[in-house]
Amino acid sequence: MHIVYSDRYQVDIGAHVFPMAKYARVRDELVARGLIDPSALVSPAPAAWDDLALVHSGEYLEKTRSGGFRASELALLELPWSPAVAEAFRLMAGGTIAAARLAVEAGAGLRRQADCAAGAGRPLAAAANLGGGFHHAFPSHGEGFCLYNDIAVAIRVLQRDGTISRAAVVDVDVHQGNGTAFVFDRDPSVFTFSIHQEHNYPHVKPRGSLDVGLPDGTGDREYLLALEGALPDVLAGRPDLIVYVAGADPFLEDQLGGLCLSHDGLRGRDFLALSSSRDAGIPVVIVFAGGYARRIEDTTAIHVATIEEAIRLGA
Ligand SMILES: [Zn+2]
């Protein structure tokens, strides 16, 4: 499986609940466990401004470039602005674009293999960006630690290039994917699915194609049943690509989440999402989104397990 990563994803945002250090930790853990070869990591280029403009307004992009935000806009964004912060997020958006292209290529490669068995016998076509997943960014404003909506940008870039026609977003972060739902509102070419804690940020939730809002304290069993029930609707539209927004924050010890998934439950979540995509023959690009466990080791382990599940399924 192709994995996109840069040490420059990590940038100084001061004392903050968002653990920027998780990116390098996930990379290091994947290498230490022999799951990836560091020489095979794909180094991304920053997203081109024209690519970002497929989703974001010119006025907003200029603010992200020059730092011309009002204090109220920075309060909503919940990030400090600096040229380095803007560049790190632009690089991560480039990483998601690169990984999305690699996932589609992997899918095409599998289809070319004439002996590829249909159904459960076939391997998963996937690629991952060890970052990204900034689903709270809207076209004209950023919020909730999200400067650029790399998910939406990657889909729009691949559509523009003729690489894909239809896409689906499977967003399992504990927070609803409000920015992504807003971007693709009334666009029949992109199915947005979010399964999240209902009574949590964002308090205004623009409707996606399918939203499953779970009660506080939902545990492994109820969560997995709800996810299993929803996935056939996501796959029914036969998307050319699935963007899997694999937030680590449904974890029971997350500081910003109120669901109660265990490590095993989260691994089961990844297995359900990835194996259903594999069985449907649809390539998947994995991005990380949130994760605010009291111990950063837990957030790291959850992201590592997602990659491990993808590799176990043949990616
Ligand atoms: Zn989140």
CSV table of C-alpha atoms and ligand atoms in Angstrom, one decimal:
chain,number,residue,atom,x,y,z
A,1,MET,CA,0.0,0.0,0.0
A,2,HIS,CA,1.3,3.4,-0.9
A,3,ILE,CA,1.6,5.7,2.1
A,4,VAL,CA,2.0,9.5,1.8
A,5,TYR,CA,3.8,11.3,4.6
A,6,SER,CA,6.1,14.2,5.4
A,7,ASP,CA,7.9,15.3,8.6
A,8,ARG,CA,6.7,18.8,7.7
A,9,TYR,CA,3.1,17.8,8.6
A,10,GLN,CA,4.1,18.6,12.2
A,11,VAL,CA,4.1,22.3,12.9
A,12,ASP,CA,4.2,24.4,16.1
A,13,ILE,CA,0.6,25.4,17.1
A,14,GLY,CA,1.6,26.1,20.8
A,15,ALA,CA,-0.1,24.4,23.7
A,16,HIS,CA,-3.0,22.8,22.0
A,17,VAL,CA,-5.3,19.8,22.4
A,18,PHE,CA,-4.6,18.7,18.8
A,19,PRO,CA,-1.6,16.4,19.0
A,20,MET,CA,0.6,17.4,16.0
A,21,ALA,CA,3.2,14.9,17.3
A,22,LYS,CA,0.9,12.0,16.3
A,23,TYR,CA,1.9,12.1,12.7
A,24,ALA,CA,5.6,11.3,13.3
A,25,ARG,CA,4.6,8.8,16.0
A,26,VAL,CA,2.4,6.9,13.7
A,27,ARG,CA,5.1,6.8,11.0
A,28,ASP,CA,7.7,5.7,13.5
A,29,GLU,CA,5.4,3.0,14.9
A,30,LEU,CA,4.5,1.6,11.5
A,31,VAL,CA,8.2,1.4,10.6
A,32,ALA,CA,9.1,-0.1,14.0
A,33,ARG,CA,6.5,-2.9,13.5
A,34,GLY,CA,7.8,-3.6,10.0
A,35,LEU,CA,4.5,-2.6,8.4
A,36,ILE,CA,6.1,0.0,6.1
A,37,ASP,CA,9.4,0.6,4.6
A,38,PRO,CA,10.5,4.2,5.2
A,39,SER,CA,12.2,4.3,1.8
A,40,ALA,CA,8.8,3.6,0.2
A,41,LEU,CA,7.0,6.5,1.8
A,42,VAL,CA,5.7,9.0,-0.8
A,43,SER,CA,6.6,12.6,-0.1
A,44,PRO,CA,3.8,15.0,-1.0
A,45,ALA,CA,3.9,18.4,-2.8
A,46,PRO,CA,1.7,21.2,-1.3
A,47,ALA,CA,-1.7,21.4,-2.9
A,48,ALA,CA,-1.7,23.9,-5.7
A,49,TRP,CA,-3.7,27.1,-5.1
A,50,ASP,CA,-5.8,26.3,-8.2
A,51,ASP,CA,-6.6,22.9,-6.6
A,52,LEU,CA,-7.6,24.5,-3.3
A,53,ALA,CA,-9.7,27.0,-5.3
A,54,LEU,CA,-11.9,24.1,-6.5
A,55,VAL,CA,-13.4,24.1,-3.0
A,56,HIS,CA,-12.4,27.4,-1.3
A,57,SER,CA,-13.2,31.0,-2.2
A,58,GLY,CA,-10.4,33.3,-3.4
A,59,GLU,CA,-11.0,35.6,-0.5
A,60,TYR,CA,-10.6,32.9,2.0
A,61,LEU,CA,-7.5,31.5,0.4
A,62,GLU,CA,-5.9,34.9,0.4
A,63,LYS,CA,-6.5,35.1,4.2
A,64,THR,CA,-4.9,31.7,4.7
A,65,ARG,CA,-1.9,32.8,2.7
A,66,SER,CA,-1.4,36.3,4.2
A,67,GLY,CA,-2.9,35.8,7.7
A,68,GLY,CA,-5.5,38.5,7.3
A,69,PHE,CA,-7.9,36.8,9.7
A,70,ARG,CA,-10.0,38.7,12.2
A,71,ALA,CA,-9.8,37.6,15.8
A,72,SER,CA,-13.3,36.1,15.6
A,73,GLU,CA,-12.3,34.0,12.6
A,74,LEU,CA,-9.2,32.7,14.4
A,75,ALA,CA,-11.4,31.8,17.4
A,76,LEU,CA,-13.7,29.8,15.1
A,77,LEU,CA,-10.7,28.1,13.5
A,78,GLU,CA,-9.2,27.3,16.9
A,79,LEU,CA,-5.7,27.4,15.4
A,80,PRO,CA,-3.0,30.1,15.5
A,81,TRP,CA,-2.1,31.4,12.1
A,82,SER,CA,1.5,31.6,10.9
A,83,PRO,CA,3.0,31.0,7.4
A,84,ALA,CA,4.3,27.7,8.7
A,85,VAL,CA,0.9,26.6,9.9
A,86,ALA,CA,-0.7,27.4,6.6
A,87,GLU,CA,2.1,25.6,4.7
A,88,ALA,CA,1.7,22.5,6.8
A,89,PHE,CA,-2.0,22.3,6.1
A,90,ARG,CA,-1.5,23.0,2.4
A,91,LEU,CA,1.1,20.1,2.4
A,92,MET,CA,-1.3,17.8,4.1
A,93,ALA,CA,-4.0,18.7,1.5
A,94,GLY,CA,-1.4,17.8,-1.2
A,95,GLY,CA,-0.8,14.5,0.6
A,96,THR,CA,-4.5,13.6,0.4
A,97,ILE,CA,-4.6,14.5,-3.3
A,98,ALA,CA,-1.6,12.3,-3.9
A,99,ALA,CA,-2.9,9.4,-1.8
A,100,ALA,CA,-6.3,9.6,-3.6
A,101,ARG,CA,-4.6,9.3,-7.0
A,102,LEU,CA,-2.5,6.3,-5.7
A,103,ALA,CA,-5.7,4.6,-4.4
A,104,VAL,CA,-7.4,4.9,-7.8
A,105,GLU,CA,-4.3,3.6,-9.5
A,106,ALA,CA,-4.2,0.6,-7.2
A,107,GLY,CA,-7.8,-0.1,-8.0
A,108,ALA,CA,-7.1,0.1,-11.8
A,109,GLY,CA,-4.1,-2.2,-11.3
A,110,LEU,CA,-6.2,-4.8,-9.6
A,111,ARG,CA,-8.9,-4.7,-12.3
A,112,ARG,CA,-6.2,-5.4,-14.9
A,113,GLN,CA,-5.3,-8.6,-13.2
A,114,ALA,CA,-7.5,-11.0,-15.2
A,115,ASP,CA,-7.3,-13.7,-12.5
A,116,CYS,CA,-8.5,-11.4,-9.8
A,117,ALA,CA,-11.4,-13.2,-8.1
A,118,ALA,CA,-14.6,-11.3,-7.5
A,119,GLY,CA,-15.9,-10.8,-4.0
A,120,ALA,CA,-14.2,-11.5,-0.8
A,121,GLY,CA,-11.2,-13.1,-2.4
A,122,ARG,CA,-9.9,-9.9,-3.9
A,123,PRO,CA,-7.5,-7.6,-2.1
A,124,LEU,CA,-8.3,-4.1,-1.0
A,125,ALA,CA,-7.1,-1.3,-3.2
A,126,ALA,CA,-6.1,1.5,-0.9
A,127,ALA,CA,-3.6,4.2,-0.2
A,128,ALA,CA,-3.2,6.4,2.9
A,129,ASN,CA,-2.2,9.9,3.9
A,130,LEU,CA,-0.7,9.8,7.4
A,131,GLY,CA,-2.5,13.1,8.0
A,132,GLY,CA,-5.4,15.2,6.6
A,133,GLY,CA,-9.1,14.6,7.2
A,134,PHE,CA,-9.9,18.2,7.9
A,135,HIS,CA,-13.7,17.9,7.5
A,136,HIS,CA,-14.7,21.0,9.4
A,137,ALA,CA,-13.3,23.4,6.8
A,138,PHE,CA,-15.9,25.2,4.7
A,139,PRO,CA,-15.4,27.0,1.4
A,140,SER,CA,-15.2,30.5,3.0
A,141,HIS,CA,-14.1,29.8,6.5
A,142,GLY,CA,-12.1,27.4,8.6
A,143,GLU,CA,-13.2,25.9,12.0
A,144,GLY,CA,-12.4,23.2,14.5
A,145,PHE,CA,-8.7,22.9,13.7
A,146,CYS,CA,-9.4,22.6,10.0
A,147,LEU,CA,-7.9,25.2,7.5
A,148,TYR,CA,-8.4,23.4,4.2
A,149,ASN,CA,-10.9,20.7,3.5
A,150,ASP,CA,-8.4,18.2,1.9
A,151,ILE,CA,-11.2,15.6,1.6
A,152,ALA,CA,-13.3,17.8,-0.7
A,153,VAL,CA,-10.3,19.2,-2.5
A,154,ALA,CA,-9.0,15.7,-3.4
A,155,ILE,CA,-12.4,14.7,-4.7
A,156,ARG,CA,-12.7,17.8,-6.8
A,157,VAL,CA,-9.2,17.5,-8.2
A,158,LEU,CA,-9.7,13.9,-9.3
A,159,GLN,CA,-13.1,14.8,-10.8
A,160,ARG,CA,-11.6,17.7,-12.7
A,161,ASP,CA,-8.8,15.5,-14.0
A,162,GLY,CA,-11.3,12.9,-15.2
A,163,THR,CA,-9.7,10.3,-12.8
A,164,ILE,CA,-13.1,9.7,-11.1
A,165,SER,CA,-16.7,10.6,-11.6
A,166,ARG,CA,-18.4,9.7,-8.4
A,167,ALA,CA,-17.0,9.5,-4.8
A,168,ALA,CA,-18.2,8.7,-1.4
A,169,VAL,CA,-17.0,9.9,2.0
A,170,VAL,CA,-17.1,7.5,4.9
A,171,ASP,CA,-16.5,9.8,7.9
A,172,VAL,CA,-16.2,7.9,11.2
A,173,ASP,CA,-14.6,10.7,13.2
A,174,VAL,CA,-16.7,11.3,16.4
A,175,HIS,CA,-17.6,14.8,15.1
A,176,GLN,CA,-20.0,15.3,12.2
A,177,GLY,CA,-18.3,16.2,8.9
A,178,ASN,CA,-20.0,19.5,8.6
A,179,GLY,CA,-17.7,21.2,6.1
A,180,THR,CA,-17.7,18.2,3.7
A,181,ALA,CA,-21.5,17.9,3.9
A,182,PHE,CA,-21.8,21.6,3.1
A,183,VAL,CA,-19.5,21.4,0.1
A,184,PHE,CA,-21.3,18.5,-1.5
A,185,ASP,CA,-24.8,19.5,-0.7
A,186,ARG,CA,-27.1,18.7,-3.6
A,187,ASP,CA,-24.2,17.2,-5.6
A,188,PRO,CA,-25.4,13.8,-6.7
A,189,SER,CA,-21.8,12.8,-7.7
A,190,VAL,CA,-20.6,12.7,-4.1
A,191,PHE,CA,-22.2,10.7,-1.3
A,192,THR,CA,-21.3,12.1,2.2
A,193,PHE,CA,-21.8,9.7,5.1
A,194,SER,CA,-21.0,10.6,8.6
A,195,ILE,CA,-21.4,8.5,11.8
A,196,HIS,CA,-20.8,10.6,14.9
A,197,GLN,CA,-21.9,11.6,18.4
A,198,GLU,CA,-25.1,13.6,17.9
A,199,HIS,CA,-24.7,15.8,21.0
A,200,ASN,CA,-21.2,17.1,20.3
A,201,TYR,CA,-19.5,19.7,18.1
A,202,PRO,CA,-20.5,20.9,15.5
A,203,HIS,CA,-23.8,22.1,17.0
A,204,VAL,CA,-25.2,23.0,13.6
A,205,LYS,CA,-24.9,20.0,11.4
A,206,PRO,CA,-25.5,20.6,7.6
A,207,ARG,CA,-27.2,17.5,6.3
A,208,GLY,CA,-25.0,15.1,4.4
A,209,SER,CA,-26.3,12.3,2.2
A,210,LEU,CA,-26.5,10.0,5.3
A,211,ASP,CA,-26.0,11.1,8.9
A,212,VAL,CA,-26.1,8.7,11.8
A,213,GLY,CA,-26.0,10.6,15.0
A,214,LEU,CA,-25.3,8.3,18.0
A,215,PRO,CA,-26.3,8.9,21.6
A,216,ASP,CA,-23.6,9.8,24.2
A,217,GLY,CA,-21.8,6.7,25.6
A,218,THR,CA,-22.5,4.4,22.6
A,219,GLY,CA,-20.3,1.4,22.9
A,220,ASP,CA,-18.7,-1.1,20.5
A,221,ARG,CA,-21.7,-3.3,19.8
A,222,GLU,CA,-24.2,-0.6,19.1
A,223,TYR,CA,-21.7,1.4,17.0
A,224,LEU,CA,-20.7,-1.5,14.8
A,225,LEU,CA,-24.3,-2.5,14.2
A,226,ALA,CA,-25.1,1.1,13.2
A,227,LEU,CA,-22.1,1.2,10.9
A,228,GLU,CA,-22.9,-2.2,9.3
A,229,GLY,CA,-26.4,-1.1,8.7
A,230,ALA,CA,-25.4,2.1,6.9
A,231,LEU,CA,-22.5,0.9,4.7
A,232,PRO,CA,-24.7,-0.7,2.0
A,233,ASP,CA,-26.4,2.6,1.3
A,234,VAL,CA,-23.0,4.3,0.9
A,235,LEU,CA,-21.8,1.6,-1.6
A,236,ALA,CA,-25.1,1.4,-3.5
A,237,GLY,CA,-24.1,4.4,-5.6
A,238,ARG,CA,-21.0,2.6,-6.9
A,239,PRO,CA,-18.5,5.4,-6.2
A,240,ASP,CA,-15.2,5.3,-8.0
A,241,LEU,CA,-13.4,6.2,-4.8
A,242,ILE,CA,-14.1,6.2,-1.1
A,243,VAL,CA,-12.5,8.7,1.2
A,244,TYR,CA,-12.2,7.0,4.6
A,245,VAL,CA,-12.0,9.7,7.3
A,246,ALA,CA,-10.7,7.5,10.1
A,247,GLY,CA,-10.8,9.8,13.2
A,248,ALA,CA,-9.4,8.3,16.4
A,249,ASP,CA,-11.8,10.2,18.6
A,250,PRO,CA,-14.7,7.8,19.1
A,251,PHE,CA,-12.3,6.2,21.6
A,252,LEU,CA,-13.6,5.9,25.2
A,253,GLU,CA,-10.8,8.0,26.7
A,254,ASP,CA,-11.0,10.8,24.1
A,255,GLN,CA,-11.0,14.3,25.6
A,256,LEU,CA,-13.3,15.8,22.9
A,257,GLY,CA,-15.5,12.8,22.3
A,258,GLY,CA,-18.3,11.2,24.2
A,259,LEU,CA,-18.6,7.7,22.6
A,260,CYS,CA,-17.2,4.6,24.3
A,261,LEU,CA,-15.4,2.6,21.7
A,262,SER,CA,-12.5,0.3,22.8
A,263,HIS,CA,-9.4,-0.4,20.8
A,264,ASP,CA,-11.0,-3.6,19.6
A,265,GLY,CA,-14.2,-1.8,18.6
A,266,LEU,CA,-12.2,0.8,16.6
A,267,ARG,CA,-10.4,-2.0,14.8
A,268,GLY,CA,-13.7,-3.6,14.1
A,269,ARG,CA,-14.9,-0.3,12.7
A,270,ASP,CA,-12.0,-0.2,10.3
A,271,PHE,CA,-12.5,-3.8,9.3
A,272,LEU,CA,-16.2,-3.2,8.5
A,273,ALA,CA,-15.5,0.0,6.5
A,274,LEU,CA,-12.5,-1.4,4.6
A,275,SER,CA,-13.7,-4.9,4.0
A,276,SER,CA,-17.0,-3.7,2.6
A,277,SER,CA,-15.1,-1.4,0.2
A,278,ARG,CA,-12.9,-4.3,-0.8
A,279,ASP,CA,-15.8,-6.7,-1.4
A,280,ALA,CA,-17.4,-4.0,-3.6
A,281,GLY,CA,-14.2,-3.5,-5.5
A,282,ILE,CA,-14.0,0.2,-4.7
A,283,PRO,CA,-10.6,1.8,-3.9
A,284,VAL,CA,-10.2,3.6,-0.6
A,285,VAL,CA,-8.0,6.6,0.4
A,286,ILE,CA,-7.4,6.7,4.2
A,287,VAL,CA,-7.0,10.1,6.0
A,288,PHE,CA,-6.7,10.6,9.8
A,289,ALA,CA,-8.8,13.5,11.1
A,290,GLY,CA,-9.1,13.9,14.9
A,291,GLY,CA,-7.9,12.0,17.9
A,292,TYR,CA,-7.5,13.6,21.4
A,293,ALA,CA,-7.0,10.7,23.8
A,294,ARG,CA,-5.6,11.5,27.2
A,295,ARG,CA,-2.5,9.5,26.3
A,296,ILE,CA,-1.1,10.2,22.8
A,297,GLU,CA,0.0,6.6,22.7
A,298,ASP,CA,-3.7,5.6,22.4
A,299,THR,CA,-4.3,8.0,19.5
A,300,THR,CA,-1.2,6.7,17.8
A,301,ALA,CA,-2.2,3.1,18.3
A,302,ILE,CA,-5.7,3.7,16.8
A,303,HIS,CA,-4.3,5.2,13.6
A,304,VAL,CA,-1.7,2.5,13.3
A,305,ALA,CA,-4.4,-0.1,13.7
A,306,THR,CA,-6.3,1.4,10.8
A,307,ILE,CA,-3.3,1.1,8.5
A,308,GLU,CA,-2.7,-2.4,9.8
A,309,GLU,CA,-6.2,-3.5,9.0
A,310,ALA,CA,-5.8,-2.1,5.4
A,311,ILE,CA,-2.6,-4.0,5.0
A,312,ARG,CA,-4.2,-7.2,6.4
A,313,LEU,CA,-7.0,-6.9,3.8
A,314,GLY,CA,-4.4,-6.9,1.1
A,315,ALA,CA,-3.7,-3.3,0.4
B,1,ZN,ZN,-13.2,14.8,15.5
